[in-house]
Amino acid sequence: MREPNFSESQLQQAVNTAYIRHALEQHGVWVFANVPSLIDEFDLGWDSAFHFPWYPHVPHPDHEGCNFFIQYKLSGELTSAGAKEWQHWNSEYFRFKIPHNTKDAVGKFVDDYHQWDRLKDLANQNYPTFYATNATLSKDDLRSASKAGTLLNNIPLLDVRGVAELHKHVTFTSSSTFFLLHSEKEESSKVSFATAIEKLSESKTASLNASSEALLRSLKEIGGNDEGWNNDLLKISQARDNQAPRRFQAWITQALLSSFVRKHLGTEMLWLPKKG
């Protein structure tokens, strides 16, 4: 297997910088890339996370108030017909591994899926949660794409929300429109980083009422058994239902939810719904 001549940290730094640049150019906002320590990453599951107020996902109180999560993986390139997954592609292909190697109680190396479990937990709450990987082995390619402002077009993303089973390897080719996930084969869409964030930005154009109701459901799930949290959410529902004419209820709900997020999460929510 041919390995890239750059590290996972280099990939992470390059893509995070490209994403910050994209947010500034498209939204006029300097965003902050949250990068945990290795110890914290074990509990969180992700390498980098951002909060984007224009995404319709509530800031997660247990994950730095972020609503977009990335785990970076380095892919190598398999070039031999004897490679394990060759029969699925019949050409050179890229591969990365989902679990980490760790030692069990008797010192034997085993696959550790703890990181996957943490990511899948976020994905199951419908948070944008992705594996990001390389489709080149060349650091010069990364550098050139970064300078040209095209790097996000060349970074494949695997959406964890769309993966149903547990897998060891993920494979793809530079021209494929999907990933294959192995052990038991599963197919998942392969999109560029740029395409994924464009789709997420488009998702905010739900009706005001629908987007507010979705946010209210997410907040109820995140709050769990927190009494103060749940009491404030109950007040929002009561105020909306009892204190306003129906045609104003959606706008009042939006204002109350914005106040709730500011109070409990210390950040701002911005969503610009379409008419209706």
PDB file of C-alpha atoms in Angstrom:
ATOM      1  CA  MET A   1       0.000   0.000   0.000  1.00  0.00           C
ATOM      2  CA  ARG A   2       1.287   3.439  -0.920  1.00  0.00           C
ATOM      3  CA  GLU A   3       1.104   5.930   1.956  1.00  0.00           C
ATOM      4  CA  PRO A   4       0.656   9.715   1.712  1.00  0.00           C
ATOM      5  CA  ASN A   5       3.752  11.829   2.336  1.00  0.00           C
ATOM      6  CA  PHE A   6       1.891  13.961   4.880  1.00  0.00           C
ATOM      7  CA  SER A   7       0.429  13.315   8.316  1.00  0.00           C
ATOM      8  CA  GLU A   8      -3.174  13.241   9.508  1.00  0.00           C
ATOM      9  CA  SER A   9      -2.404  16.443  11.422  1.00  0.00           C
ATOM     10  CA  GLN A  10      -1.312  18.100   8.169  1.00  0.00           C
ATOM     11  CA  LEU A  11      -4.571  17.068   6.500  1.00  0.00           C
ATOM     12  CA  GLN A  12      -6.565  18.371   9.461  1.00  0.00           C
ATOM     13  CA  GLN A  13      -4.748  21.699   9.503  1.00  0.00           C
ATOM     14  CA  ALA A  14      -5.151  22.232   5.770  1.00  0.00           C
ATOM     15  CA  VAL A  15      -8.864  21.385   5.661  1.00  0.00           C
ATOM     16  CA  ASN A  16      -9.748  23.329   8.808  1.00  0.00           C
ATOM     17  CA  THR A  17      -8.023  26.379   7.358  1.00  0.00           C
ATOM     18  CA  ALA A  18      -9.864  25.955   4.065  1.00  0.00           C
ATOM     19  CA  TYR A  19     -13.175  25.704   5.900  1.00  0.00           C
ATOM     20  CA  ILE A  20     -12.460  28.835   7.945  1.00  0.00           C
ATOM     21  CA  ARG A  21     -11.642  30.611   4.694  1.00  0.00           C
ATOM     22  CA  HIS A  22     -14.909  29.377   3.161  1.00  0.00           C
ATOM     23  CA  ALA A  23     -16.958  30.634   6.119  1.00  0.00           C
ATOM     24  CA  LEU A  24     -15.338  34.061   5.889  1.00  0.00           C
ATOM     25  CA  GLU A  25     -15.862  34.348   2.130  1.00  0.00           C
ATOM     26  CA  GLN A  26     -19.445  33.038   2.135  1.00  0.00           C
ATOM     27  CA  HIS A  27     -20.772  34.402   5.438  1.00  0.00           C
ATOM     28  CA  GLY A  28     -18.326  37.117   6.477  1.00  0.00           C
ATOM     29  CA  VAL A  29     -17.666  35.324   9.779  1.00  0.00           C
ATOM     30  CA  TRP A  30     -14.410  34.166  11.339  1.00  0.00           C
ATOM     31  CA  VAL A  31     -15.205  30.757  12.790  1.00  0.00           C
ATOM     32  CA  PHE A  32     -13.154  28.901  15.386  1.00  0.00           C
ATOM     33  CA  ALA A  33     -11.923  25.343  14.918  1.00  0.00           C
ATOM     34  CA  ASN A  34     -12.189  23.396  18.176  1.00  0.00           C
ATOM     35  CA  VAL A  35      -9.365  20.822  18.352  1.00  0.00           C
ATOM     36  CA  PRO A  36      -9.333  18.693  21.529  1.00  0.00           C
ATOM     37  CA  SER A  37      -6.360  17.064  23.213  1.00  0.00           C
ATOM     38  CA  LEU A  38      -5.831  13.358  22.590  1.00  0.00           C
ATOM     39  CA  ILE A  39      -7.286  12.608  26.021  1.00  0.00           C
ATOM     40  CA  ASP A  40     -10.399  14.697  25.358  1.00  0.00           C
ATOM     41  CA  GLU A  41     -10.722  13.285  21.853  1.00  0.00           C
ATOM     42  CA  PHE A  42     -11.175   9.823  23.339  1.00  0.00           C
ATOM     43  CA  ASP A  43     -14.334  11.011  25.110  1.00  0.00           C
ATOM     44  CA  LEU A  44     -15.604  13.272  22.320  1.00  0.00           C
ATOM     45  CA  GLY A  45     -14.857  11.138  19.251  1.00  0.00           C
ATOM     46  CA  TRP A  46     -13.986  13.986  16.866  1.00  0.00           C
ATOM     47  CA  ASP A  47     -10.767  15.678  15.721  1.00  0.00           C
ATOM     48  CA  SER A  48     -12.292  19.075  14.888  1.00  0.00           C
ATOM     49  CA  ALA A  49     -15.626  20.734  15.510  1.00  0.00           C
ATOM     50  CA  PHE A  50     -17.229  24.054  14.633  1.00  0.00           C
ATOM     51  CA  HIS A  51     -20.273  26.046  15.580  1.00  0.00           C
ATOM     52  CA  PHE A  52     -22.033  27.586  12.579  1.00  0.00           C
ATOM     53  CA  PRO A  53     -25.048  29.721  13.540  1.00  0.00           C
ATOM     54  CA  TRP A  54     -26.439  29.455   9.993  1.00  0.00           C
ATOM     55  CA  TYR A  55     -26.857  25.660  10.302  1.00  0.00           C
ATOM     56  CA  PRO A  56     -30.216  24.436  11.698  1.00  0.00           C
ATOM     57  CA  HIS A  57     -28.609  22.343  14.437  1.00  0.00           C
ATOM     58  CA  VAL A  58     -28.606  23.444  18.052  1.00  0.00           C
ATOM     59  CA  PRO A  59     -25.140  23.885  19.644  1.00  0.00           C
ATOM     60  CA  HIS A  60     -24.405  20.690  21.546  1.00  0.00           C
ATOM     61  CA  PRO A  61     -23.788  21.469  25.237  1.00  0.00           C
ATOM     62  CA  ASP A  62     -21.576  18.392  25.740  1.00  0.00           C
ATOM     63  CA  HIS A  63     -19.431  19.049  22.668  1.00  0.00           C
ATOM     64  CA  GLU A  64     -18.055  22.583  23.042  1.00  0.00           C
ATOM     65  CA  GLY A  65     -21.321  24.113  21.819  1.00  0.00           C
ATOM     66  CA  CYS A  66     -20.561  22.898  18.292  1.00  0.00           C
ATOM     67  CA  ASN A  67     -22.928  21.636  15.591  1.00  0.00           C
ATOM     68  CA  PHE A  68     -20.519  20.247  12.942  1.00  0.00           C
ATOM     69  CA  PHE A  69     -18.043  17.442  13.658  1.00  0.00           C
ATOM     70  CA  ILE A  70     -15.143  15.931  11.718  1.00  0.00           C
ATOM     71  CA  GLN A  71     -12.932  12.921  12.324  1.00  0.00           C
ATOM     72  CA  TYR A  72      -9.926  12.916   9.989  1.00  0.00           C
ATOM     73  CA  LYS A  73      -8.541   9.682   8.569  1.00  0.00           C
ATOM     74  CA  LEU A  74      -5.510   9.130   6.348  1.00  0.00           C
ATOM     75  CA  SER A  75      -6.094   6.897   3.353  1.00  0.00           C
ATOM     76  CA  GLY A  76      -3.432   4.866   1.622  1.00  0.00           C
ATOM     77  CA  GLU A  77      -3.656   3.651  -1.960  1.00  0.00           C
ATOM     78  CA  LEU A  78      -3.852  -0.055  -2.848  1.00  0.00           C
ATOM     79  CA  THR A  79      -2.240  -0.758  -6.197  1.00  0.00           C
ATOM     80  CA  SER A  80      -2.084  -4.553  -6.464  1.00  0.00           C
ATOM     81  CA  ALA A  81      -4.687  -7.013  -7.771  1.00  0.00           C
ATOM     82  CA  GLY A  82      -3.963  -9.066  -4.644  1.00  0.00           C
ATOM     83  CA  ALA A  83      -5.302  -6.328  -2.339  1.00  0.00           C
ATOM     84  CA  LYS A  84      -8.193  -7.439  -0.157  1.00  0.00           C
ATOM     85  CA  GLU A  85     -10.917  -5.273  -1.713  1.00  0.00           C
ATOM     86  CA  TRP A  86      -9.547  -5.230  -5.266  1.00  0.00           C
ATOM     87  CA  GLN A  87     -12.427  -7.296  -6.641  1.00  0.00           C
ATOM     88  CA  HIS A  88     -14.873  -4.528  -5.719  1.00  0.00           C
ATOM     89  CA  TRP A  89     -13.035  -1.904  -7.783  1.00  0.00           C
ATOM     90  CA  ASN A  90     -10.776  -3.762 -10.241  1.00  0.00           C
ATOM     91  CA  SER A  91      -8.454  -0.764 -10.179  1.00  0.00           C
ATOM     92  CA  GLU A  92      -6.238   1.127  -7.758  1.00  0.00           C
ATOM     93  CA  TYR A  93      -8.244   2.370  -4.787  1.00  0.00           C
ATOM     94  CA  PHE A  94      -7.929   4.274  -1.504  1.00  0.00           C
ATOM     95  CA  ARG A  95      -8.644   2.793   1.931  1.00  0.00           C
ATOM     96  CA  PHE A  96      -8.839   3.972   5.530  1.00  0.00           C
ATOM     97  CA  LYS A  97      -9.554   2.075   8.708  1.00  0.00           C
ATOM     98  CA  ILE A  98     -12.342   3.048  11.115  1.00  0.00           C
ATOM     99  CA  PRO A  99     -11.253   1.365  14.391  1.00  0.00           C
ATOM    100  CA  HIS A 100      -7.986   1.955  16.237  1.00  0.00           C
ATOM    101  CA  ASN A 101      -5.591  -0.802  17.226  1.00  0.00           C
ATOM    102  CA  THR A 102      -5.429  -1.377  20.954  1.00  0.00           C
ATOM    103  CA  LYS A 103      -4.322  -4.150  23.301  1.00  0.00           C
ATOM    104  CA  ASP A 104      -6.742  -6.294  25.267  1.00  0.00           C
ATOM    105  CA  ALA A 105      -6.211  -7.644  28.797  1.00  0.00           C
ATOM    106  CA  VAL A 106      -3.770 -10.326  27.601  1.00  0.00           C
ATOM    107  CA  GLY A 107      -1.784  -7.977  25.359  1.00  0.00           C
ATOM    108  CA  LYS A 108      -3.330  -9.014  22.046  1.00  0.00           C
ATOM    109  CA  PHE A 109      -4.010  -6.292  19.466  1.00  0.00           C
ATOM    110  CA  VAL A 110      -7.731  -5.833  18.793  1.00  0.00           C
ATOM    111  CA  ASP A 111      -9.904  -3.314  16.956  1.00  0.00           C
ATOM    112  CA  ASP A 112     -11.241  -0.536  19.188  1.00  0.00           C
ATOM    113  CA  TYR A 113     -14.505   1.069  18.028  1.00  0.00           C
ATOM    114  CA  HIS A 114     -14.880   3.527  20.905  1.00  0.00           C
ATOM    115  CA  GLN A 115     -14.260   6.524  18.641  1.00  0.00           C
ATOM    116  CA  TRP A 116     -16.843   5.235  16.159  1.00  0.00           C
ATOM    117  CA  ASP A 117     -19.389   4.769  18.949  1.00  0.00           C
ATOM    118  CA  ARG A 118     -18.968   8.374  20.062  1.00  0.00           C
ATOM    119  CA  LEU A 119     -19.309   9.683  16.507  1.00  0.00           C
ATOM    120  CA  LYS A 120     -22.345   7.504  15.856  1.00  0.00           C
ATOM    121  CA  ASP A 121     -23.984   8.833  19.007  1.00  0.00           C
ATOM    122  CA  LEU A 122     -23.675  12.376  17.614  1.00  0.00           C
ATOM    123  CA  ALA A 123     -24.878  11.250  14.198  1.00  0.00           C
ATOM    124  CA  ASN A 124     -27.912   9.565  15.738  1.00  0.00           C
ATOM    125  CA  GLN A 125     -28.851  12.958  17.183  1.00  0.00           C
ATOM    126  CA  ASN A 126     -28.797  14.193  13.549  1.00  0.00           C
ATOM    127  CA  TYR A 127     -25.685  16.316  13.963  1.00  0.00           C
ATOM    128  CA  PRO A 128     -23.548  16.673  10.811  1.00  0.00           C
ATOM    129  CA  THR A 129     -20.809  14.165  11.649  1.00  0.00           C
ATOM    130  CA  PHE A 130     -18.243  13.163   9.045  1.00  0.00           C
ATOM    131  CA  TYR A 131     -15.102  11.222   8.331  1.00  0.00           C
ATOM    132  CA  ALA A 132     -12.861  13.371   6.127  1.00  0.00           C
ATOM    133  CA  THR A 133     -10.006  11.786   4.200  1.00  0.00           C
ATOM    134  CA  ASN A 134      -7.488  12.399   1.443  1.00  0.00           C
ATOM    135  CA  ALA A 135      -7.809  11.464  -2.215  1.00  0.00           C
ATOM    136  CA  THR A 136      -4.156  12.225  -2.965  1.00  0.00           C
ATOM    137  CA  LEU A 137      -0.835  10.972  -1.626  1.00  0.00           C
ATOM    138  CA  SER A 138       0.990  14.204  -2.409  1.00  0.00           C
ATOM    139  CA  LYS A 139       1.592  17.042   0.032  1.00  0.00           C
ATOM    140  CA  ASP A 140       2.273  19.266  -2.986  1.00  0.00           C
ATOM    141  CA  ASP A 141      -1.297  18.579  -4.143  1.00  0.00           C
ATOM    142  CA  LEU A 142      -2.632  19.675  -0.746  1.00  0.00           C
ATOM    143  CA  ARG A 143      -0.513  22.809  -0.841  1.00  0.00           C
ATOM    144  CA  SER A 144      -1.530  23.716  -4.386  1.00  0.00           C
ATOM    145  CA  ALA A 145      -5.248  23.173  -3.726  1.00  0.00           C
ATOM    146  CA  SER A 146      -5.007  25.214  -0.532  1.00  0.00           C
ATOM    147  CA  LYS A 147      -3.428  28.153  -2.354  1.00  0.00           C
ATOM    148  CA  ALA A 148      -5.983  27.930  -5.148  1.00  0.00           C
ATOM    149  CA  GLY A 149      -8.925  27.802  -2.738  1.00  0.00           C
ATOM    150  CA  THR A 150     -10.120  24.471  -4.175  1.00  0.00           C
ATOM    151  CA  LEU A 151      -9.121  22.065  -1.406  1.00  0.00           C
ATOM    152  CA  LEU A 152     -12.680  21.498  -0.172  1.00  0.00           C
ATOM    153  CA  ASN A 153     -13.602  20.211  -3.625  1.00  0.00           C
ATOM    154  CA  ASN A 154     -11.000  17.456  -3.287  1.00  0.00           C
ATOM    155  CA  ILE A 155     -11.656  16.149   0.246  1.00  0.00           C
ATOM    156  CA  PRO A 156     -14.119  13.223   0.325  1.00  0.00           C
ATOM    157  CA  LEU A 157     -16.570  13.124   3.233  1.00  0.00           C
ATOM    158  CA  LEU A 158     -18.369  10.103   4.632  1.00  0.00           C
ATOM    159  CA  ASP A 159     -21.558  11.084   6.461  1.00  0.00           C
ATOM    160  CA  VAL A 160     -21.749   8.946   9.610  1.00  0.00           C
ATOM    161  CA  ARG A 161     -25.519   9.536   9.757  1.00  0.00           C
ATOM    162  CA  GLY A 162     -25.969   7.358   6.669  1.00  0.00           C
ATOM    163  CA  VAL A 163     -23.952   4.353   7.850  1.00  0.00           C
ATOM    164  CA  ALA A 164     -26.061   1.545   9.284  1.00  0.00           C
ATOM    165  CA  GLU A 165     -23.599  -1.192  10.292  1.00  0.00           C
ATOM    166  CA  LEU A 166     -20.216  -1.613  11.964  1.00  0.00           C
ATOM    167  CA  HIS A 167     -17.294  -1.708   9.541  1.00  0.00           C
ATOM    168  CA  LYS A 168     -13.515  -2.012   9.642  1.00  0.00           C
ATOM    169  CA  HIS A 169     -12.428  -0.519   6.306  1.00  0.00           C
ATOM    170  CA  VAL A 170     -13.732   2.178   3.982  1.00  0.00           C
ATOM    171  CA  THR A 171     -12.656   2.131   0.328  1.00  0.00           C
ATOM    172  CA  PHE A 172     -13.145   4.442  -2.642  1.00  0.00           C
ATOM    173  CA  THR A 173     -11.488   5.622  -5.831  1.00  0.00           C
ATOM    174  CA  SER A 174     -10.712   9.155  -6.918  1.00  0.00           C
ATOM    175  CA  SER A 175     -13.546   8.991  -9.473  1.00  0.00           C
ATOM    176  CA  SER A 176     -16.153   6.969  -7.536  1.00  0.00           C
ATOM    177  CA  THR A 177     -19.398   8.577  -6.392  1.00  0.00           C
ATOM    178  CA  PHE A 178     -19.687   6.301  -3.358  1.00  0.00           C
ATOM    179  CA  PHE A 179     -17.708   4.628  -0.588  1.00  0.00           C
ATOM    180  CA  LEU A 180     -17.756   0.921   0.065  1.00  0.00           C
ATOM    181  CA  LEU A 181     -17.688  -0.069   3.712  1.00  0.00           C
ATOM    182  CA  HIS A 182     -16.395  -3.473   4.742  1.00  0.00           C
ATOM    183  CA  SER A 183     -16.676  -6.029   6.716  1.00  0.00           C
ATOM    184  CA  GLU A 184     -20.170  -6.820   5.399  1.00  0.00           C
ATOM    185  CA  LYS A 185     -20.262  -4.609   2.322  1.00  0.00           C
ATOM    186  CA  GLU A 186     -22.329  -1.437   2.575  1.00  0.00           C
ATOM    187  CA  GLU A 187     -22.458   1.442   0.114  1.00  0.00           C
ATOM    188  CA  SER A 188     -22.596   5.078   1.165  1.00  0.00           C
ATOM    189  CA  SER A 189     -22.568   8.296  -0.837  1.00  0.00           C
ATOM    190  CA  LYS A 190     -19.217   9.979  -1.355  1.00  0.00           C
ATOM    191  CA  VAL A 191     -19.354  13.764  -1.616  1.00  0.00           C
ATOM    192  CA  SER A 192     -16.741  16.476  -1.516  1.00  0.00           C
ATOM    193  CA  PHE A 193     -16.395  18.678   1.535  1.00  0.00           C
ATOM    194  CA  ALA A 194     -17.663  21.621  -0.544  1.00  0.00           C
ATOM    195  CA  THR A 195     -20.783  19.733  -1.665  1.00  0.00           C
ATOM    196  CA  ALA A 196     -21.599  18.584   1.874  1.00  0.00           C
ATOM    197  CA  ILE A 197     -21.481  22.071   3.374  1.00  0.00           C
ATOM    198  CA  GLU A 198     -23.522  23.447   0.476  1.00  0.00           C
ATOM    199  CA  LYS A 199     -26.244  20.881   1.167  1.00  0.00           C
ATOM    200  CA  LEU A 200     -26.172  21.677   4.874  1.00  0.00           C
ATOM    201  CA  SER A 201     -26.538  25.380   4.149  1.00  0.00           C
ATOM    202  CA  GLU A 202     -29.508  24.647   1.897  1.00  0.00           C
ATOM    203  CA  SER A 203     -31.174  22.603   4.632  1.00  0.00           C
ATOM    204  CA  LYS A 204     -31.877  25.762   6.588  1.00  0.00           C
ATOM    205  CA  THR A 205     -34.543  26.797   4.093  1.00  0.00           C
ATOM    206  CA  ALA A 206     -37.350  24.957   5.853  1.00  0.00           C
ATOM    207  CA  SER A 207     -40.437  26.868   6.917  1.00  0.00           C
ATOM    208  CA  LEU A 208     -40.070  28.927  10.051  1.00  0.00           C
ATOM    209  CA  ASN A 209     -42.541  26.726  11.902  1.00  0.00           C
ATOM    210  CA  ALA A 210     -40.871  23.477  10.770  1.00  0.00           C
ATOM    211  CA  SER A 211     -37.365  24.636  11.641  1.00  0.00           C
ATOM    212  CA  SER A 212     -38.475  25.871  15.081  1.00  0.00           C
ATOM    213  CA  GLU A 213     -40.306  22.622  15.808  1.00  0.00           C
ATOM    214  CA  ALA A 214     -37.232  20.603  14.773  1.00  0.00           C
ATOM    215  CA  LEU A 215     -35.027  22.707  17.045  1.00  0.00           C
ATOM    216  CA  LEU A 216     -37.477  22.309  19.917  1.00  0.00           C
ATOM    217  CA  ARG A 217     -37.393  18.499  19.517  1.00  0.00           C
ATOM    218  CA  SER A 218     -33.582  18.490  19.447  1.00  0.00           C
ATOM    219  CA  LEU A 219     -33.380  20.589  22.602  1.00  0.00           C
ATOM    220  CA  LYS A 220     -35.757  18.222  24.402  1.00  0.00           C
ATOM    221  CA  GLU A 221     -33.564  15.241  23.453  1.00  0.00           C
ATOM    222  CA  ILE A 222     -30.334  16.947  24.495  1.00  0.00           C
ATOM    223  CA  GLY A 223     -31.730  18.162  27.821  1.00  0.00           C
ATOM    224  CA  GLY A 224     -32.420  14.672  29.125  1.00  0.00           C
ATOM    225  CA  ASN A 225     -33.566  14.895  32.743  1.00  0.00           C
ATOM    226  CA  ASP A 226     -32.248  18.405  33.429  1.00  0.00           C
ATOM    227  CA  GLU A 227     -35.149  19.958  35.351  1.00  0.00           C
ATOM    228  CA  GLY A 228     -34.253  23.608  34.737  1.00  0.00           C
ATOM    229  CA  TRP A 229     -33.667  22.966  31.041  1.00  0.00           C
ATOM    230  CA  ASN A 230     -36.976  21.135  30.614  1.00  0.00           C
ATOM    231  CA  ASN A 231     -38.946  23.681  32.635  1.00  0.00           C
ATOM    232  CA  ASP A 232     -37.731  26.493  30.378  1.00  0.00           C
ATOM    233  CA  LEU A 233     -38.685  24.476  27.283  1.00  0.00           C
ATOM    234  CA  LEU A 234     -42.146  23.888  28.750  1.00  0.00           C
ATOM    235  CA  LYS A 235     -42.528  27.635  29.231  1.00  0.00           C
ATOM    236  CA  ILE A 236     -41.745  28.151  25.540  1.00  0.00           C
ATOM    237  CA  SER A 237     -44.492  25.746  24.508  1.00  0.00           C
ATOM    238  CA  GLN A 238     -46.975  27.318  26.910  1.00  0.00           C
ATOM    239  CA  ALA A 239     -46.169  30.867  25.805  1.00  0.00           C
ATOM    240  CA  ARG A 240     -46.491  29.939  22.156  1.00  0.00           C
ATOM    241  CA  ASP A 241     -49.796  28.110  22.572  1.00  0.00           C
ATOM    242  CA  ASN A 242     -51.514  30.407  25.025  1.00  0.00           C
ATOM    243  CA  GLN A 243     -50.287  33.933  24.450  1.00  0.00           C
ATOM    244  CA  ALA A 244     -50.318  34.601  20.720  1.00  0.00           C
ATOM    245  CA  PRO A 245     -52.606  34.435  17.707  1.00  0.00           C
ATOM    246  CA  ARG A 246     -51.781  31.458  15.485  1.00  0.00           C
ATOM    247  CA  ARG A 247     -50.265  33.597  12.705  1.00  0.00           C
ATOM    248  CA  PHE A 248     -47.663  34.967  15.157  1.00  0.00           C
ATOM    249  CA  GLN A 249     -46.861  31.740  17.009  1.00  0.00           C
ATOM    250  CA  ALA A 250     -43.965  30.682  14.765  1.00  0.00           C
ATOM    251  CA  TRP A 251     -42.209  34.035  15.154  1.00  0.00           C
ATOM    252  CA  ILE A 252     -42.709  34.039  18.921  1.00  0.00           C
ATOM    253  CA  THR A 253     -41.372  30.484  19.129  1.00  0.00           C
ATOM    254  CA  GLN A 254     -38.264  31.518  17.195  1.00  0.00           C
ATOM    255  CA  ALA A 255     -37.628  34.453  19.537  1.00  0.00           C
ATOM    256  CA  LEU A 256     -38.125  32.291  22.642  1.00  0.00           C
ATOM    257  CA  LEU A 257     -35.844  29.564  21.310  1.00  0.00           C
ATOM    258  CA  SER A 258     -33.126  32.101  20.512  1.00  0.00           C
ATOM    259  CA  SER A 259     -33.376  33.397  24.079  1.00  0.00           C
ATOM    260  CA  PHE A 260     -33.226  29.829  25.440  1.00  0.00           C
ATOM    261  CA  VAL A 261     -30.077  28.973  23.463  1.00  0.00           C
ATOM    262  CA  ARG A 262     -28.432  32.226  24.537  1.00  0.00           C
ATOM    263  CA  LYS A 263     -29.233  31.508  28.200  1.00  0.00           C
ATOM    264  CA  HIS A 264     -28.349  27.812  28.392  1.00  0.00           C
ATOM    265  CA  LEU A 265     -25.604  27.491  25.765  1.00  0.00           C
ATOM    266  CA  GLY A 266     -24.111  30.956  25.722  1.00  0.00           C
ATOM    267  CA  THR A 267     -24.265  31.358  21.951  1.00  0.00           C
ATOM    268  CA  GLU A 268     -26.473  32.727  19.205  1.00  0.00           C
ATOM    269  CA  MET A 269     -28.739  30.831  16.832  1.00  0.00           C
ATOM    270  CA  LEU A 270     -29.434  32.215  13.374  1.00  0.00           C
ATOM    271  CA  TRP A 271     -31.789  30.637  10.862  1.00  0.00           C
ATOM    272  CA  LEU A 272     -33.313  32.342   7.877  1.00  0.00           C
ATOM    273  CA  PRO A 273     -36.324  30.249   6.847  1.00  0.00           C
ATOM    274  CA  LYS A 274     -38.131  30.504   3.569  1.00  0.00           C
ATOM    275  CA  LYS A 275     -41.613  31.970   3.413  1.00  0.00           C
ATOM    276  CA  GLY A 276     -44.385  29.746   4.691  1.00  0.00           C
TER     277      GLY A 276
END
